[in-house]
mmCIF file of C-alpha atoms in Angstrom:
data_model
loop_
_atom_site.group_PDB
_atom_site.id
_atom_site.type_symbol
_atom_site.label_atom_id
_atom_site.label_comp_id
_atom_site.label_asym_id
_atom_site.label_seq_id
_atom_site.Cartn_x
_atom_site.Cartn_y
_atom_site.Cartn_z
ATOM 1 C CA UNK A 1 -65.292 0.286 35.061
ATOM 2 C CA UNK A 2 -64.791 -0.909 31.479
ATOM 3 C CA UNK A 3 -61.437 0.898 31.352
ATOM 4 C CA UNK A 4 -60.244 -0.805 34.575
ATOM 5 C CA UNK A 5 -61.370 -4.191 33.310
ATOM 6 C CA UNK A 6 -59.531 -3.627 30.026
ATOM 7 C CA UNK A 7 -56.303 -2.636 31.825
ATOM 8 C CA UNK A 8 -56.496 -5.687 34.084
ATOM 9 C CA UNK A 9 -56.969 -7.911 31.050
ATOM 10 C CA UNK A 10 -53.911 -6.399 29.401
ATOM 11 C CA UNK A 11 -51.812 -6.970 32.525
ATOM 12 C CA UNK A 12 -52.893 -10.604 32.722
ATOM 13 C CA UNK A 13 -52.204 -11.106 29.018
ATOM 14 C CA UNK A 14 -48.672 -9.687 29.113
ATOM 15 C CA UNK A 15 -47.890 -11.515 32.372
ATOM 16 C CA UNK A 16 -48.799 -14.784 30.668
ATOM 17 C CA UNK A 17 -46.667 -13.908 27.637
ATOM 18 C CA UNK A 18 -43.627 -13.036 29.753
ATOM 19 C CA UNK A 19 -43.962 -16.250 31.750
ATOM 20 C CA UNK A 20 -43.983 -18.271 28.537
ATOM 21 C CA UNK A 21 -40.976 -16.429 27.114
ATOM 22 C CA UNK A 22 -38.523 -16.157 29.997
ATOM 23 C CA UNK A 23 -35.620 -17.481 27.855
ATOM 24 C CA UNK A 24 -35.671 -14.191 25.831
ATOM 25 C CA UNK A 25 -36.356 -16.161 22.627
ATOM 26 C CA UNK A 26 -39.802 -15.948 21.102
ATOM 27 C CA UNK A 27 -40.760 -18.786 18.764
ATOM 28 C CA UNK A 28 -43.488 -18.611 16.144
ATOM 29 C CA UNK A 29 -44.176 -22.330 15.732
ATOM 30 C CA UNK A 30 -46.554 -21.801 12.837
ATOM 31 C CA UNK A 31 -43.958 -20.062 10.708
ATOM 32 C CA UNK A 32 -40.868 -21.693 12.272
ATOM 33 C CA UNK A 33 -39.303 -18.298 13.025
ATOM 34 C CA UNK A 34 -37.546 -17.091 16.175
ATOM 35 C CA UNK A 35 -36.786 -13.681 17.647
ATOM 36 C CA UNK A 36 -33.772 -13.434 19.958
ATOM 37 C CA UNK A 37 -33.151 -10.455 22.225
ATOM 38 C CA UNK A 38 -29.795 -9.763 23.858
ATOM 39 C CA UNK A 39 -28.028 -6.730 25.233
ATOM 40 C CA UNK A 40 -25.681 -5.194 27.747
ATOM 41 C CA UNK A 41 -24.952 -2.099 29.824
ATOM 42 C CA UNK A 42 -21.592 -0.978 31.201
ATOM 43 C CA UNK A 43 -19.984 1.805 33.215
ATOM 44 C CA UNK A 44 -16.482 2.452 34.531
ATOM 45 C CA UNK A 45 -14.179 4.544 36.667
ATOM 46 C CA UNK A 46 -10.607 5.207 35.576
ATOM 47 C CA UNK A 47 -7.741 7.055 37.165
ATOM 48 C CA UNK A 48 -4.444 7.841 35.491
ATOM 49 C CA UNK A 49 -1.534 7.943 37.904
ATOM 50 C CA UNK A 50 -0.030 10.923 36.063
ATOM 51 C CA UNK A 51 -3.240 12.904 36.771
ATOM 52 C CA UNK A 52 -3.267 14.032 33.149
ATOM 53 C CA UNK A 53 -6.114 13.798 30.635
ATOM 54 C CA UNK A 54 -3.937 13.536 27.532
ATOM 55 C CA UNK A 55 -2.489 10.054 28.087
ATOM 56 C CA UNK A 56 -5.248 8.207 26.213
ATOM 57 C CA UNK A 57 -4.693 6.904 22.680
ATOM 58 C CA UNK A 58 -7.071 3.924 22.644
ATOM 59 C CA UNK A 59 -10.855 3.727 22.386
ATOM 60 C CA UNK A 60 -13.651 4.019 24.937
ATOM 61 C CA UNK A 61 -11.753 4.758 28.192
ATOM 62 C CA UNK A 62 -10.859 8.396 27.716
ATOM 63 C CA UNK A 63 -12.290 9.841 30.917
ATOM 64 C CA UNK A 64 -10.051 10.568 33.901
ATOM 65 C CA UNK A 65 -10.907 10.519 37.634
ATOM 66 C CA UNK A 66 -14.629 10.395 36.987
ATOM 67 C CA UNK A 67 -17.422 7.833 36.840
ATOM 68 C CA UNK A 68 -18.344 7.321 33.184
ATOM 69 C CA UNK A 69 -21.083 5.564 31.248
ATOM 70 C CA UNK A 70 -20.112 3.105 28.561
ATOM 71 C CA UNK A 71 -22.963 1.877 26.379
ATOM 72 C CA UNK A 72 -26.491 0.531 26.590
ATOM 73 C CA UNK A 73 -26.893 -2.064 23.858
ATOM 74 C CA UNK A 74 -29.883 -4.002 22.539
ATOM 75 C CA UNK A 75 -29.594 -6.610 19.791
ATOM 76 C CA UNK A 76 -32.612 -8.069 17.995
ATOM 77 C CA UNK A 77 -32.183 -11.043 15.661
ATOM 78 C CA UNK A 78 -35.074 -12.606 13.755
ATOM 79 C CA UNK A 79 -34.533 -15.926 11.980
ATOM 80 C CA UNK A 80 -36.827 -17.671 9.540
ATOM 81 C CA UNK A 81 -36.079 -20.757 7.432
ATOM 82 C CA UNK A 82 -33.528 -19.135 5.103
ATOM 83 C CA UNK A 83 -33.693 -15.431 5.881
ATOM 84 C CA UNK A 84 -32.599 -13.549 8.983
ATOM 85 C CA UNK A 85 -32.213 -9.937 10.066
ATOM 86 C CA UNK A 86 -30.158 -8.243 12.787
ATOM 87 C CA UNK A 87 -30.732 -4.832 14.365
ATOM 88 C CA UNK A 88 -27.949 -4.103 16.865
ATOM 89 C CA UNK A 89 -28.288 -0.702 18.555
ATOM 90 C CA UNK A 90 -26.050 1.085 21.053
ATOM 91 C CA UNK A 91 -26.488 4.271 23.073
ATOM 92 C CA UNK A 92 -23.781 6.094 24.982
ATOM 93 C CA UNK A 93 -20.244 7.379 24.491
ATOM 94 C CA UNK A 94 -18.880 3.967 23.523
ATOM 95 C CA UNK A 95 -21.471 3.663 20.739
ATOM 96 C CA UNK A 96 -20.852 7.257 19.614
ATOM 97 C CA UNK A 97 -17.106 6.643 19.337
ATOM 98 C CA UNK A 98 -17.722 3.403 17.449
ATOM 99 C CA UNK A 99 -19.940 5.148 14.861
ATOM 100 C CA UNK A 100 -17.775 8.265 14.646
ATOM 101 C CA UNK A 101 -18.622 9.012 10.978
ATOM 102 C CA UNK A 102 -22.357 9.209 11.753
ATOM 103 C CA UNK A 103 -24.463 11.701 13.659
ATOM 104 C CA UNK A 104 -27.915 11.805 15.238
ATOM 105 C CA UNK A 105 -29.915 8.596 15.508
ATOM 106 C CA UNK A 106 -27.781 6.897 12.858
ATOM 107 C CA UNK A 107 -24.884 6.862 15.309
ATOM 108 C CA UNK A 108 -26.883 4.409 17.446
ATOM 109 C CA UNK A 109 -26.636 1.733 14.733
ATOM 110 C CA UNK A 110 -23.854 -0.723 15.525
ATOM 111 C CA UNK A 111 -25.047 -3.357 13.080
ATOM 112 C CA UNK A 112 -28.020 -3.575 10.750
ATOM 113 C CA UNK A 113 -28.131 -6.284 8.102
ATOM 114 C CA UNK A 114 -30.245 -8.898 6.331
ATOM 115 C CA UNK A 115 -28.953 -12.373 5.482
ATOM 116 C CA UNK A 116 -30.132 -15.050 3.047
ATOM 117 C CA UNK A 117 -28.865 -18.634 3.235
ATOM 118 C CA UNK A 118 -30.055 -20.671 0.218
ATOM 119 C CA UNK A 119 -28.101 -23.654 1.591
ATOM 120 C CA UNK A 120 -26.389 -24.553 4.877
ATOM 121 C CA UNK A 121 -22.918 -23.934 3.430
ATOM 122 C CA UNK A 122 -23.469 -20.457 1.983
ATOM 123 C CA UNK A 123 -24.938 -17.171 3.249
ATOM 124 C CA UNK A 124 -25.285 -13.717 1.690
ATOM 125 C CA UNK A 125 -25.605 -10.548 3.794
ATOM 126 C CA UNK A 126 -26.264 -6.912 2.995
ATOM 127 C CA UNK A 127 -26.167 -3.958 5.379
ATOM 128 C CA UNK A 128 -23.635 -2.806 7.969
ATOM 129 C CA UNK A 129 -21.749 -5.018 10.422
ATOM 130 C CA UNK A 130 -18.764 -4.966 12.786
ATOM 131 C CA UNK A 131 -15.424 -5.653 11.141
ATOM 132 C CA UNK A 132 -13.932 -9.116 10.855
ATOM 133 C CA UNK A 133 -10.432 -7.665 11.359
ATOM 134 C CA UNK A 134 -8.770 -8.141 14.754
ATOM 135 C CA UNK A 135 -9.420 -10.080 17.952
ATOM 136 C CA UNK A 136 -11.258 -7.523 20.099
ATOM 137 C CA UNK A 137 -14.912 -6.483 19.758
ATOM 138 C CA UNK A 138 -16.928 -3.351 20.514
ATOM 139 C CA UNK A 139 -19.260 -5.112 22.988
ATOM 140 C CA UNK A 140 -17.519 -5.025 26.394
ATOM 141 C CA UNK A 141 -18.933 -8.357 27.585
ATOM 142 C CA UNK A 142 -17.184 -10.093 24.665
ATOM 143 C CA UNK A 143 -13.718 -8.922 25.746
ATOM 144 C CA UNK A 144 -11.782 -9.919 28.867
ATOM 145 C CA UNK A 145 -9.869 -6.631 29.001
ATOM 146 C CA UNK A 146 -12.019 -3.531 29.395
ATOM 147 C CA UNK A 147 -9.616 -1.076 27.767
ATOM 148 C CA UNK A 148 -8.912 -1.596 24.073
ATOM 149 C CA UNK A 149 -5.725 -2.304 22.145
ATOM 150 C CA UNK A 150 -4.015 0.138 19.792
ATOM 151 C CA UNK A 151 -4.747 -2.235 16.913
ATOM 152 C CA UNK A 152 -8.486 -2.184 17.618
ATOM 153 C CA UNK A 153 -8.520 1.615 17.913
ATOM 154 C CA UNK A 154 -6.670 2.210 14.658
ATOM 155 C CA UNK A 155 -8.074 -0.650 12.620
ATOM 156 C CA UNK A 156 -11.498 -0.726 10.932
ATOM 157 C CA UNK A 157 -14.678 -0.624 13.037
ATOM 158 C CA UNK A 158 -17.489 -1.363 10.566
ATOM 159 C CA UNK A 159 -18.171 -2.274 6.944
ATOM 160 C CA UNK A 160 -21.289 -1.384 4.977
ATOM 161 C CA UNK A 161 -21.879 -3.431 1.857
ATOM 162 C CA UNK A 162 -22.537 -6.996 0.761
ATOM 163 C CA UNK A 163 -20.681 -10.212 1.565
ATOM 164 C CA UNK A 164 -20.862 -13.935 0.905
ATOM 165 C CA UNK A 165 -19.819 -16.514 3.510
ATOM 166 C CA UNK A 166 -18.976 -20.099 2.548
ATOM 167 C CA UNK A 167 -18.245 -22.948 4.976
ATOM 168 C CA UNK A 168 -16.932 -26.393 4.072
ATOM 169 C CA UNK A 169 -15.841 -28.675 6.879
ATOM 170 C CA UNK A 170 -12.865 -27.116 8.683
ATOM 171 C CA UNK A 171 -12.621 -24.227 6.224
ATOM 172 C CA UNK A 172 -14.488 -20.973 5.782
ATOM 173 C CA UNK A 173 -14.298 -18.134 3.280
ATOM 174 C CA UNK A 174 -15.852 -14.668 3.307
ATOM 175 C CA UNK A 175 -15.671 -12.293 0.350
ATOM 176 C CA UNK A 176 -17.362 -8.909 0.122
ATOM 177 C CA UNK A 177 -17.477 -5.412 -1.274
ATOM 178 C CA UNK A 178 -18.180 -2.392 0.919
ATOM 179 C CA UNK A 179 -18.096 1.372 1.222
ATOM 180 C CA UNK A 180 -14.941 3.023 2.503
ATOM 181 C CA UNK A 181 -14.112 1.678 5.957
ATOM 182 C CA UNK A 182 -16.405 2.973 8.754
ATOM 183 C CA UNK A 183 -18.608 4.980 6.356
ATOM 184 C CA UNK A 184 -22.280 4.017 6.186
ATOM 185 C CA UNK A 185 -22.739 6.971 3.815
ATOM 186 C CA UNK A 186 -19.516 7.841 1.932
ATOM 187 C CA UNK A 187 -18.515 11.499 1.565
ATOM 188 C CA UNK A 188 -19.544 13.334 -1.577
ATOM 189 C CA UNK A 189 -17.401 12.271 -4.508
ATOM 190 C CA UNK A 190 -16.630 8.818 -3.109
ATOM 191 C CA UNK A 191 -19.993 7.102 -3.568
ATOM 192 C CA UNK A 192 -18.569 4.897 -6.326
ATOM 193 C CA UNK A 193 -15.326 4.035 -4.499
ATOM 194 C CA UNK A 194 -15.468 0.612 -2.882
ATOM 195 C CA UNK A 195 -13.366 -1.520 -0.548
ATOM 196 C CA UNK A 196 -12.730 -5.256 -0.855
ATOM 197 C CA UNK A 197 -13.010 -7.368 2.300
ATOM 198 C CA UNK A 198 -12.067 -11.015 2.816
ATOM 199 C CA UNK A 199 -11.537 -13.626 5.511
ATOM 200 C CA UNK A 200 -10.284 -17.214 5.477
ATOM 201 C CA UNK A 201 -10.869 -19.386 8.540
ATOM 202 C CA UNK A 202 -9.370 -22.756 9.406
ATOM 203 C CA UNK A 203 -10.357 -24.814 12.442
ATOM 204 C CA UNK A 204 -8.443 -28.125 12.451
ATOM 205 C CA UNK A 205 -9.961 -28.949 15.859
ATOM 206 C CA UNK A 206 -12.159 -27.484 18.589
ATOM 207 C CA UNK A 207 -8.987 -26.230 20.301
ATOM 208 C CA UNK A 208 -7.319 -24.402 17.404
ATOM 209 C CA UNK A 209 -8.744 -21.683 15.162
ATOM 210 C CA UNK A 210 -7.004 -19.475 12.592
ATOM 211 C CA UNK A 211 -8.357 -16.347 10.864
ATOM 212 C CA UNK A 212 -6.667 -14.563 7.934
ATOM 213 C CA UNK A 213 -8.246 -11.158 7.237
ATOM 214 C CA UNK A 214 -7.959 -8.476 4.577
ATOM 215 C CA UNK A 215 -9.496 -5.067 3.862
ATOM 216 C CA UNK A 216 -8.390 -2.637 1.178
ATOM 217 C CA UNK A 217 -9.493 0.203 -1.060
ATOM 218 C CA UNK A 218 -9.429 3.938 -1.681
ATOM 219 C CA UNK A 219 -10.075 6.212 1.307
ATOM 220 C CA UNK A 220 -12.011 9.503 1.191
ATOM 221 C CA UNK A 221 -8.699 11.376 1.601
ATOM 222 C CA UNK A 222 -7.643 9.725 -1.731
ATOM 223 C CA UNK A 223 -5.051 7.479 -0.083
ATOM 224 C CA UNK A 224 -5.103 3.759 -0.846
ATOM 225 C CA UNK A 225 -5.063 1.269 2.036
ATOM 226 C CA UNK A 226 -4.281 -2.441 2.241
ATOM 227 C CA UNK A 227 -4.534 -4.057 5.666
ATOM 228 C CA UNK A 228 -3.633 -7.683 6.399
ATOM 229 C CA UNK A 229 -4.513 -9.256 9.731
ATOM 230 C CA UNK A 230 -4.141 -12.664 11.376
ATOM 231 C CA UNK A 231 -5.795 -14.031 14.526
ATOM 232 C CA UNK A 232 -5.126 -17.373 16.174
ATOM 233 C CA UNK A 233 -6.671 -18.998 19.246
ATOM 234 C CA UNK A 234 -5.487 -22.059 21.177
ATOM 235 C CA UNK A 235 -7.317 -23.829 23.991
ATOM 236 C CA UNK A 236 -4.677 -25.489 26.158
ATOM 237 C CA UNK A 237 -6.994 -26.709 28.914
ATOM 238 C CA UNK A 238 -10.378 -25.982 30.452
ATOM 239 C CA UNK A 239 -8.749 -23.195 32.469
ATOM 240 C CA UNK A 240 -6.097 -21.851 30.103
ATOM 241 C CA UNK A 241 -6.298 -20.505 26.566
ATOM 242 C CA UNK A 242 -4.249 -18.047 24.552
ATOM 243 C CA UNK A 243 -4.909 -15.829 21.550
ATOM 244 C CA UNK A 244 -2.641 -13.848 19.258
ATOM 245 C CA UNK A 245 -3.341 -11.028 16.808
ATOM 246 C CA UNK A 246 -1.016 -9.344 14.338
ATOM 247 C CA UNK A 247 -1.846 -6.678 11.764
ATOM 248 C CA UNK A 248 -0.083 -4.503 9.218
ATOM 249 C CA UNK A 249 -1.491 -1.557 7.294
ATOM 250 C CA UNK A 250 0.128 -0.156 4.143
ATOM 251 C CA UNK A 251 -1.109 3.214 2.891
ATOM 252 C CA UNK A 252 -0.205 5.027 -0.327
ATOM 253 C CA UNK A 253 -0.889 8.761 -0.410
ATOM 254 C CA UNK A 254 -1.923 10.753 -3.469
ATOM 255 C CA UNK A 255 -0.077 13.981 -4.350
ATOM 256 C CA UNK A 256 -2.447 14.959 -7.176
ATOM 257 C CA UNK A 257 -0.404 13.319 -9.903
ATOM 258 C CA UNK A 258 0.657 9.886 -8.670
ATOM 259 C CA UNK A 259 0.676 7.655 -5.627
ATOM 260 C CA UNK A 260 3.580 8.377 -3.309
ATOM 261 C CA UNK A 261 5.660 5.699 -1.612
ATOM 262 C CA UNK A 262 3.556 3.634 0.752
ATOM 263 C CA UNK A 263 3.833 4.108 4.503
ATOM 264 C CA UNK A 264 2.926 1.544 7.141
ATOM 265 C CA UNK A 265 1.851 0.962 10.707
ATOM 266 C CA UNK A 266 1.258 -2.320 12.477
ATOM 267 C CA UNK A 267 1.172 -4.233 15.696
ATOM 268 C CA UNK A 268 0.927 -7.551 17.482
ATOM 269 C CA UNK A 269 -0.704 -8.691 20.710
ATOM 270 C CA UNK A 270 -0.732 -11.800 22.869
ATOM 271 C CA UNK A 271 -3.641 -12.624 25.208
ATOM 272 C CA UNK A 272 -3.218 -15.147 28.034
ATOM 273 C CA UNK A 273 -6.555 -16.103 29.586
ATOM 274 C CA UNK A 274 -6.668 -18.132 32.797
ATOM 275 C CA UNK A 275 -9.865 -19.075 34.640
ATOM 276 C CA UNK A 276 -8.977 -20.038 38.210
ATOM 277 C CA UNK A 277 -12.648 -20.586 39.058
ATOM 278 C CA UNK A 278 -15.920 -20.497 37.171
ATOM 279 C CA UNK A 279 -16.506 -17.045 38.657
ATOM 280 C CA UNK A 280 -12.926 -15.721 38.511
ATOM 281 C CA UNK A 281 -10.639 -15.255 35.522
ATOM 282 C CA UNK A 282 -7.508 -13.296 34.631
ATOM 283 C CA UNK A 283 -6.272 -11.932 31.320
ATOM 284 C CA UNK A 284 -2.817 -10.582 30.553
ATOM 285 C CA UNK A 285 -2.520 -8.652 27.286
ATOM 286 C CA UNK A 286 0.833 -7.580 25.898
ATOM 287 C CA UNK A 287 0.775 -5.422 22.764
ATOM 288 C CA UNK A 288 3.432 -3.771 20.652
ATOM 289 C CA UNK A 289 2.389 -1.060 18.191
ATOM 290 C CA UNK A 290 4.708 0.368 15.532
ATOM 291 C CA UNK A 291 4.016 3.884 14.236
ATOM 292 C CA UNK A 292 7.420 4.920 12.917
ATOM 293 C CA UNK A 293 5.809 6.748 9.969
ATOM 294 C CA UNK A 294 3.654 8.983 12.215
ATOM 295 C CA UNK A 295 0.336 7.789 10.821
ATOM 296 C CA UNK A 296 -1.514 7.055 14.074
ATOM 297 C CA UNK A 297 -0.618 7.945 17.727
ATOM 298 C CA UNK A 298 2.607 9.655 16.624
ATOM 299 C CA UNK A 299 0.937 11.633 13.814
ATOM 300 C CA UNK A 300 1.538 15.067 15.417
ATOM 301 C CA UNK A 301 5.050 14.359 16.736
ATOM 302 C CA UNK A 302 8.333 15.275 15.119
ATOM 303 C CA UNK A 303 9.272 11.597 14.839
ATOM 304 C CA UNK A 304 7.537 8.267 14.975
ATOM 305 C CA UNK A 305 8.117 5.391 17.345
ATOM 306 C CA UNK A 306 6.809 2.293 19.065
ATOM 307 C CA UNK A 307 4.443 1.689 21.973
ATOM 308 C CA UNK A 308 4.396 -1.363 24.222
ATOM 309 C CA UNK A 309 1.317 -1.747 26.424
ATOM 310 C CA UNK A 310 0.743 -4.305 29.180
ATOM 311 C CA UNK A 311 -2.736 -4.815 30.625
ATOM 312 C CA UNK A 312 -3.728 -7.140 33.468
ATOM 313 C CA UNK A 313 -7.459 -7.619 34.059
ATOM 314 C CA UNK A 314 -9.488 -9.740 36.448
ATOM 315 C CA UNK A 315 -12.999 -10.938 35.547
ATOM 316 C CA UNK A 316 -15.276 -11.521 38.551
ATOM 317 C CA UNK A 317 -18.579 -12.994 37.382
ATOM 318 C CA UNK A 318 -22.011 -13.614 38.860
ATOM 319 C CA UNK A 319 -24.698 -14.586 36.375
ATOM 320 C CA UNK A 320 -24.805 -11.906 33.700
ATOM 321 C CA UNK A 321 -22.748 -9.488 35.798
ATOM 322 C CA UNK A 322 -18.981 -9.026 35.315
ATOM 323 C CA UNK A 323 -16.721 -6.785 37.390
ATOM 324 C CA UNK A 324 -13.325 -5.947 35.838
ATOM 325 C CA UNK A 325 -10.560 -4.328 37.883
ATOM 326 C CA UNK A 326 -7.713 -3.547 35.473
ATOM 327 C CA UNK A 327 -4.171 -2.190 35.677
ATOM 328 C CA UNK A 328 -2.418 -0.919 32.546
ATOM 329 C CA UNK A 329 1.068 0.404 31.701
ATOM 330 C CA UNK A 330 1.909 2.009 28.332
ATOM 331 C CA UNK A 331 5.531 2.590 27.334
ATOM 332 C CA UNK A 332 6.553 4.706 24.320
ATOM 333 C CA UNK A 333 9.960 4.663 22.659
ATOM 334 C CA UNK A 334 9.990 8.484 22.424
ATOM 335 C CA UNK A 335 9.100 11.257 24.880
ATOM 336 C CA UNK A 336 6.485 12.862 22.637
ATOM 337 C CA UNK A 337 3.165 11.239 23.662
ATOM 338 C CA UNK A 338 2.619 10.814 27.384
ATOM 339 C CA UNK A 339 2.923 13.522 30.053
ATOM 340 C CA UNK A 340 3.626 13.429 33.771
ATOM 341 C CA UNK A 341 2.014 15.304 36.671
ATOM 342 C CA UNK A 342 3.936 18.486 35.924
ATOM 343 C CA UNK A 343 2.947 18.444 32.249
ATOM 344 C CA UNK A 344 6.342 17.402 30.903
ATOM 345 C CA UNK A 345 6.772 14.575 28.412
ATOM 346 C CA UNK A 346 7.585 11.083 29.657
ATOM 347 C CA UNK A 347 7.972 7.692 28.010
ATOM 348 C CA UNK A 348 5.415 5.835 30.128
ATOM 349 C CA UNK A 349 1.985 6.190 31.652
ATOM 350 C CA UNK A 350 -0.158 3.945 33.839
ATOM 351 C CA UNK A 351 -3.815 3.724 34.808
ATOM 352 C CA UNK A 352 -6.266 1.759 36.926
ATOM 353 C CA UNK A 353 -9.812 1.031 35.775
ATOM 354 C CA UNK A 354 -12.852 -0.507 37.457
ATOM 355 C CA UNK A 355 -15.629 -1.554 35.075
ATOM 356 C CA UNK A 356 -19.064 -3.068 35.668
ATOM 357 C CA UNK A 357 -20.840 -4.924 32.849
ATOM 358 C CA UNK A 358 -24.231 -6.598 32.815
ATOM 359 C CA UNK A 359 -25.291 -8.650 29.796
ATOM 360 C CA UNK A 360 -28.453 -10.592 29.054
#
């Protein structure tokens, strides 16, 4: 009897708590602190019209003719007066690919950092966080295309270190020092090697934003990388906005005696976003990716080349749910990447994807 009474009391207690906290933000009025909880889940089906598994050179959509799970994500953020902490966890193939240098439970960490803001215009953070480079993000609900660009796939994913962020009116500046790109724990022998990261932001109005990004340092393979990246967004109307991203990566390789001549890869993408209705939007992404030095997709071919990819996605929304049907065509300048139904090389490949995303 006592046990049943105790259980009933617990049920009533938690029911009252949930009713008082339906906005997913818990406020401790006595201490002035808040805890925010957000997350998402996603799954997709993709078919390649060449019926070949090998025509995938971008992240997260590498399964063919099968229903596939994306990622279950939960993000906790606790804010006090000047200090905050973020624990952003992901489970699933998308999260595993994102944290490819980690294994076990550590691979579930997308972001994990603590921030201290002694004043409104400056904030210091230490931990691991998603990169500032590029336009696209790992969380599917934050992108309008479900498949990823070549620049996202080949650029940095995360940085682990310390950074300072300064804001002054229309301007912002971030400077930091971090481990080698994407390494939470650097390989043996590279513990003391660090990367520099930086970002300058300029927002002359609510309709225009500009981001200038940099990351550079010595990689675990002893090469030296410098990557420069620019992102711009323009809101033309309530229904139409565009974004552009361009990046270039210069890498110098070490032959044991001196740095060899630097090699480069780079790309550019344009995103046209049109919202016909509040529940229906369309995004057209056109991307060109240059890999003439065989550093990325063309790394195992006899010669480098270019790739031009066109992706058209629809976003059908209802509350926190988004359904994305997407058609994509990739064209390569050389017949060394994509294959056709018979297994022979071809310059182009195409695919159709249906993705379901729920975020809260």
